[in-house]
Amino acid sequence: MINDRRDSLWGRRKGKPLSARRVHLMETRFTELALDLTNPAPSDLASLFPATVSSVRLEIGFGGGEHMIYDALAGPEVGYIGVEPFLNGMAKAVTAIAEEEVANIRLFGGDAVVLLDWLPAASIERVDLLYPDPWPKKRHRKRRFVSSANLDRIARVLIPGGLFRVATDIAAYADWTLLQLAGRPDFAWTAERSDDWLLPFPGWNSTRYEAKAVAAGRRSTYLAHQRVG
């Protein structure tokens, strides 16, 4: 079910009412796709998927799921776990997954922190955090997802050589992310040229939010850090 933890790092949970079709899909298809965290995580996450997958990636806060579903269709040999606590975004993703008959996605509708703590160590090939809420006011910065505690969590679940990727259109959040990661022995920034952080990730599929940022005149940054050790 969609988790409503009040101490989580997320904003609103529900927008406009769902259509009857989406309500039905949330009651049926989402129930099949949703991870049950009341049971221990399997030692091999590949067993969570009906399709045969060789590795597993995680997307935190997938919005309407466009990027996650694009990647899942392009790489059916990879399993994807998507986290999104906003009900309308989850319902949109579930609808698209049902329509496209995607077999390599599982979903969690709660706080990503809870999922990260549930996952086995060294089980995830890549973690994507795309356009997170920047929480611009100083008093709200403690709510930003990129923090020392959450980087510890991400480092624990990433395989050696795995990637943590952050895309944002807020320069202050990009700076914050780099500062949080600077000096950590468990992550290394993969940038090789001065403009690497301005170039989309390989195989990047632009998101709906990114299109809005471009229309508003904001430029995105793309930060990739590799798990060391």
Tab-separated table of C-alpha atoms in Angstrom:
chain	number	residue	atom	x	y	z
A	1	MET	CA	0.000	0.000	0.000
A	2	ILE	CA	0.958	3.666	-0.271
A	3	ASN	CA	2.820	4.525	2.908
A	4	ASP	CA	1.815	7.752	4.718
A	5	ARG	CA	4.693	8.169	7.153
A	6	ARG	CA	4.658	11.736	8.459
A	7	ASP	CA	8.394	11.745	9.217
A	8	SER	CA	9.395	10.840	5.678
A	9	LEU	CA	11.295	13.088	3.282
A	10	TRP	CA	8.454	13.543	0.852
A	11	GLY	CA	5.789	16.149	0.242
A	12	ARG	CA	2.150	15.684	-0.678
A	13	ARG	CA	0.720	12.195	-1.123
A	14	LYS	CA	-2.416	12.664	-3.196
A	15	GLY	CA	-3.595	15.001	-5.968
A	16	LYS	CA	-6.806	14.957	-7.960
A	17	PRO	CA	-9.111	11.918	-7.696
A	18	LEU	CA	-8.127	8.890	-9.755
A	19	SER	CA	-10.219	7.697	-12.668
A	20	ALA	CA	-12.243	4.529	-12.165
A	21	ARG	CA	-9.802	2.626	-14.367
A	22	ARG	CA	-6.810	3.730	-12.332
A	23	VAL	CA	-8.573	2.904	-9.085
A	24	HIS	CA	-9.187	-0.599	-10.464
A	25	LEU	CA	-5.552	-0.998	-11.540
A	26	MET	CA	-4.319	0.163	-8.150
A	27	GLU	CA	-6.553	-2.427	-6.507
A	28	THR	CA	-5.401	-5.210	-8.831
A	29	ARG	CA	-2.175	-4.665	-10.765
A	30	PHE	CA	-0.443	-2.565	-8.110
A	31	THR	CA	-1.131	-5.277	-5.546
A	32	GLU	CA	0.759	-7.710	-7.773
A	33	LEU	CA	3.670	-5.320	-8.368
A	34	ALA	CA	4.067	-3.965	-4.843
A	35	LEU	CA	6.902	-5.210	-2.660
A	36	ASP	CA	5.921	-6.651	0.724
A	37	LEU	CA	8.405	-5.318	3.238
A	38	THR	CA	6.805	-7.213	6.107
A	39	ASN	CA	8.803	-10.221	4.893
A	40	PRO	CA	12.623	-10.292	4.828
A	41	ALA	CA	14.203	-9.364	1.523
A	42	PRO	CA	15.360	-12.342	-0.542
A	43	SER	CA	19.114	-12.809	-0.747
A	44	ASP	CA	18.814	-12.706	-4.531
A	45	LEU	CA	16.614	-9.788	-5.634
A	46	ALA	CA	16.233	-11.340	-9.083
A	47	SER	CA	13.686	-13.698	-7.501
A	48	LEU	CA	11.312	-10.728	-7.039
A	49	PHE	CA	10.665	-10.554	-10.780
A	50	PRO	CA	8.608	-12.861	-12.979
A	51	ALA	CA	11.077	-12.129	-15.794
A	52	THR	CA	14.659	-13.402	-15.739
A	53	VAL	CA	16.950	-10.534	-14.768
A	54	SER	CA	20.704	-10.442	-14.250
A	55	SER	CA	20.895	-7.267	-12.136
A	56	VAL	CA	18.607	-4.860	-10.272
A	57	ARG	CA	18.414	-1.049	-10.317
A	58	LEU	CA	16.503	1.333	-8.079
A	59	GLU	CA	14.797	4.623	-8.953
A	60	ILE	CA	13.812	6.845	-6.026
A	61	GLY	CA	10.865	9.181	-6.638
A	62	PHE	CA	9.968	8.200	-10.200
A	63	GLY	CA	7.118	10.685	-10.668
A	64	GLY	CA	4.886	9.235	-13.374
A	65	GLY	CA	7.380	6.472	-14.153
A	66	GLU	CA	8.303	7.562	-17.686
A	67	HIS	CA	12.066	7.232	-17.235
A	68	MET	CA	11.856	3.954	-15.316
A	69	ILE	CA	9.492	2.331	-17.811
A	70	TYR	CA	11.583	3.498	-20.778
A	71	ASP	CA	14.680	1.916	-19.223
A	72	ALA	CA	12.828	-1.274	-18.307
A	73	LEU	CA	11.566	-1.735	-21.865
A	74	ALA	CA	14.982	-0.938	-23.328
A	75	GLY	CA	16.737	-3.372	-20.969
A	76	PRO	CA	14.484	-6.355	-20.184
A	77	GLU	CA	17.458	-8.224	-18.710
A	78	VAL	CA	17.571	-5.700	-15.825
A	79	GLY	CA	15.093	-5.600	-12.961
A	80	TYR	CA	13.846	-2.206	-11.758
A	81	ILE	CA	12.491	-1.269	-8.349
A	82	GLY	CA	10.646	2.051	-8.342
A	83	VAL	CA	9.764	4.128	-5.272
A	84	GLU	CA	7.051	6.804	-5.391
A	85	PRO	CA	4.867	7.826	-2.418
A	86	PHE	CA	2.655	10.197	-4.459
A	87	LEU	CA	-0.513	8.242	-5.252
A	88	ASN	CA	-1.274	9.877	-8.589
A	89	GLY	CA	2.250	9.280	-9.875
A	90	MET	CA	2.107	5.658	-8.776
A	91	ALA	CA	-1.266	5.170	-10.457
A	92	LYS	CA	0.055	6.654	-13.706
A	93	ALA	CA	3.044	4.318	-13.654
A	94	VAL	CA	0.922	1.262	-12.853
A	95	THR	CA	-1.365	2.094	-15.786
A	96	ALA	CA	1.589	2.334	-18.187
A	97	ILE	CA	3.158	-0.870	-16.827
A	98	ALA	CA	-0.135	-2.701	-17.402
A	99	GLU	CA	-0.564	-1.299	-20.900
A	100	GLU	CA	3.016	-2.106	-21.927
A	101	GLU	CA	2.982	-5.481	-20.131
A	102	VAL	CA	6.289	-4.687	-18.426
A	103	ALA	CA	7.576	-7.727	-16.537
A	104	ASN	CA	10.776	-6.372	-14.987
A	105	ILE	CA	9.466	-3.715	-12.590
A	106	ARG	CA	8.473	-3.923	-8.922
A	107	LEU	CA	7.087	-0.995	-6.929
A	108	PHE	CA	7.083	0.495	-3.449
A	109	GLY	CA	4.727	3.288	-2.460
A	110	GLY	CA	6.375	4.489	0.724
A	111	ASP	CA	9.487	6.127	2.114
A	112	ALA	CA	12.634	5.177	0.198
A	113	VAL	CA	14.544	5.082	3.498
A	114	VAL	CA	12.433	2.123	4.616
A	115	LEU	CA	13.111	0.284	1.359
A	116	LEU	CA	16.848	0.987	1.488
A	117	ASP	CA	17.013	-0.450	4.991
A	118	TRP	CA	15.120	-3.545	3.791
A	119	LEU	CA	17.317	-4.292	0.787
A	120	PRO	CA	20.273	-6.682	1.159
A	121	ALA	CA	23.788	-5.288	1.145
A	122	ALA	CA	25.514	-5.067	-2.259
A	123	SER	CA	22.330	-5.975	-4.141
A	124	ILE	CA	21.695	-2.943	-6.378
A	125	GLU	CA	23.601	-2.073	-9.555
A	126	ARG	CA	22.437	1.538	-9.819
A	127	VAL	CA	20.429	4.035	-7.774
A	128	ASP	CA	18.787	6.940	-9.607
A	129	LEU	CA	17.523	10.041	-7.803
A	130	LEU	CA	15.964	12.207	-10.513
A	131	TYR	CA	14.785	15.741	-9.814
A	132	PRO	CA	14.294	15.367	-6.060
A	133	ASP	CA	12.452	18.007	-4.082
A	134	PRO	CA	15.138	20.666	-3.440
A	135	TRP	CA	13.585	21.933	-0.198
A	136	PRO	CA	15.058	25.405	-0.899
A	137	LYS	CA	14.359	27.033	2.470
A	138	LYS	CA	17.229	26.747	4.932
A	139	ARG	CA	15.040	25.397	7.713
A	140	HIS	CA	13.891	22.569	5.420
A	141	ARG	CA	17.313	21.391	4.245
A	142	LYS	CA	17.253	18.502	6.702
A	143	ARG	CA	14.466	17.059	4.533
A	144	ARG	CA	16.671	16.819	1.449
A	145	PHE	CA	17.103	13.212	0.429
A	146	VAL	CA	20.832	13.513	-0.168
A	147	SER	CA	22.255	13.385	3.342
A	148	SER	CA	25.074	11.619	5.141
A	149	ALA	CA	22.690	9.008	6.569
A	150	ASN	CA	21.051	8.256	3.225
A	151	LEU	CA	24.384	8.114	1.414
A	152	ASP	CA	25.412	5.505	3.991
A	153	ARG	CA	22.273	3.570	3.085
A	154	ILE	CA	22.897	3.854	-0.652
A	155	ALA	CA	26.538	2.832	-0.246
A	156	ARG	CA	25.433	-0.267	1.674
A	157	VAL	CA	23.045	-1.522	-1.014
A	158	LEU	CA	25.192	-0.695	-4.071
A	159	ILE	CA	27.446	-3.361	-5.505
A	160	PRO	CA	31.157	-2.451	-5.812
A	161	GLY	CA	31.398	-0.301	-8.931
A	162	GLY	CA	27.675	0.485	-8.814
A	163	LEU	CA	26.431	3.984	-9.605
A	164	PHE	CA	24.507	6.609	-7.678
A	165	ARG	CA	23.093	9.121	-10.155
A	166	VAL	CA	21.413	12.436	-9.371
A	167	ALA	CA	19.743	14.714	-11.917
A	168	THR	CA	18.519	18.141	-10.837
A	169	ASP	CA	17.656	21.484	-12.391
A	170	ILE	CA	18.389	23.355	-9.158
A	171	ALA	CA	22.017	24.550	-9.013
A	172	ALA	CA	21.939	24.796	-5.215
A	173	TYR	CA	20.864	21.148	-4.957
A	174	ALA	CA	23.648	20.060	-7.305
A	175	ASP	CA	26.132	21.949	-5.118
A	176	TRP	CA	24.604	20.382	-2.001
A	177	THR	CA	24.926	16.889	-3.512
A	178	LEU	CA	28.573	17.379	-4.435
A	179	LEU	CA	29.362	18.735	-0.970
A	180	GLN	CA	27.656	15.775	0.708
A	181	LEU	CA	29.649	13.329	-1.422
A	182	ALA	CA	32.975	15.163	-1.303
A	183	GLY	CA	35.611	13.382	0.731
A	184	ARG	CA	33.617	10.183	1.144
A	185	PRO	CA	35.930	7.191	0.619
A	186	ASP	CA	33.023	5.002	-0.550
A	187	PHE	CA	32.067	7.160	-3.573
A	188	ALA	CA	34.077	8.585	-6.464
A	189	TRP	CA	32.727	11.189	-8.904
A	190	THR	CA	32.935	9.769	-12.427
A	191	ALA	CA	33.338	13.129	-14.218
A	192	GLU	CA	36.371	13.161	-16.508
A	193	ARG	CA	35.880	16.506	-18.277
A	194	SER	CA	34.808	19.919	-17.065
A	195	ASP	CA	31.413	19.692	-18.773
A	196	ASP	CA	30.550	16.087	-17.857
A	197	TRP	CA	28.067	17.246	-15.252
A	198	LEU	CA	26.112	19.143	-17.947
A	199	LEU	CA	25.761	16.131	-20.243
A	200	PRO	CA	22.806	13.718	-19.841
A	201	PHE	CA	23.609	10.209	-18.690
A	202	PRO	CA	24.273	7.632	-21.464
A	203	GLY	CA	20.991	6.405	-22.933
A	204	TRP	CA	19.117	9.162	-21.114
A	205	ASN	CA	15.394	9.517	-21.748
A	206	SER	CA	14.240	13.009	-20.830
A	207	THR	CA	11.518	13.208	-18.194
A	208	ARG	CA	8.329	15.256	-18.177
A	209	TYR	CA	9.688	17.287	-15.293
A	210	GLU	CA	12.884	17.980	-17.183
A	211	ALA	CA	10.858	19.332	-20.119
A	212	LYS	CA	9.158	21.761	-17.728
A	213	ALA	CA	12.541	22.845	-16.387
A	214	VAL	CA	13.809	23.532	-19.901
A	215	ALA	CA	10.656	25.514	-20.697
A	216	ALA	CA	11.263	27.587	-17.554
A	217	GLY	CA	14.832	28.300	-18.627
A	218	ARG	CA	16.555	26.058	-16.087
A	219	ARG	CA	19.489	23.845	-17.059
A	220	SER	CA	19.876	20.379	-15.629
A	221	THR	CA	22.971	18.840	-14.121
A	222	TYR	CA	23.760	15.135	-14.115
A	223	LEU	CA	25.972	13.782	-11.341
A	224	ALA	CA	27.193	10.172	-11.285
A	225	HIS	CA	29.218	8.719	-8.417
A	226	GLN	CA	30.641	5.209	-8.386
A	227	ARG	CA	30.658	2.953	-5.341
A	228	VAL	CA	34.244	2.320	-4.293
A	229	GLY	CA	35.282	-0.854	-2.504
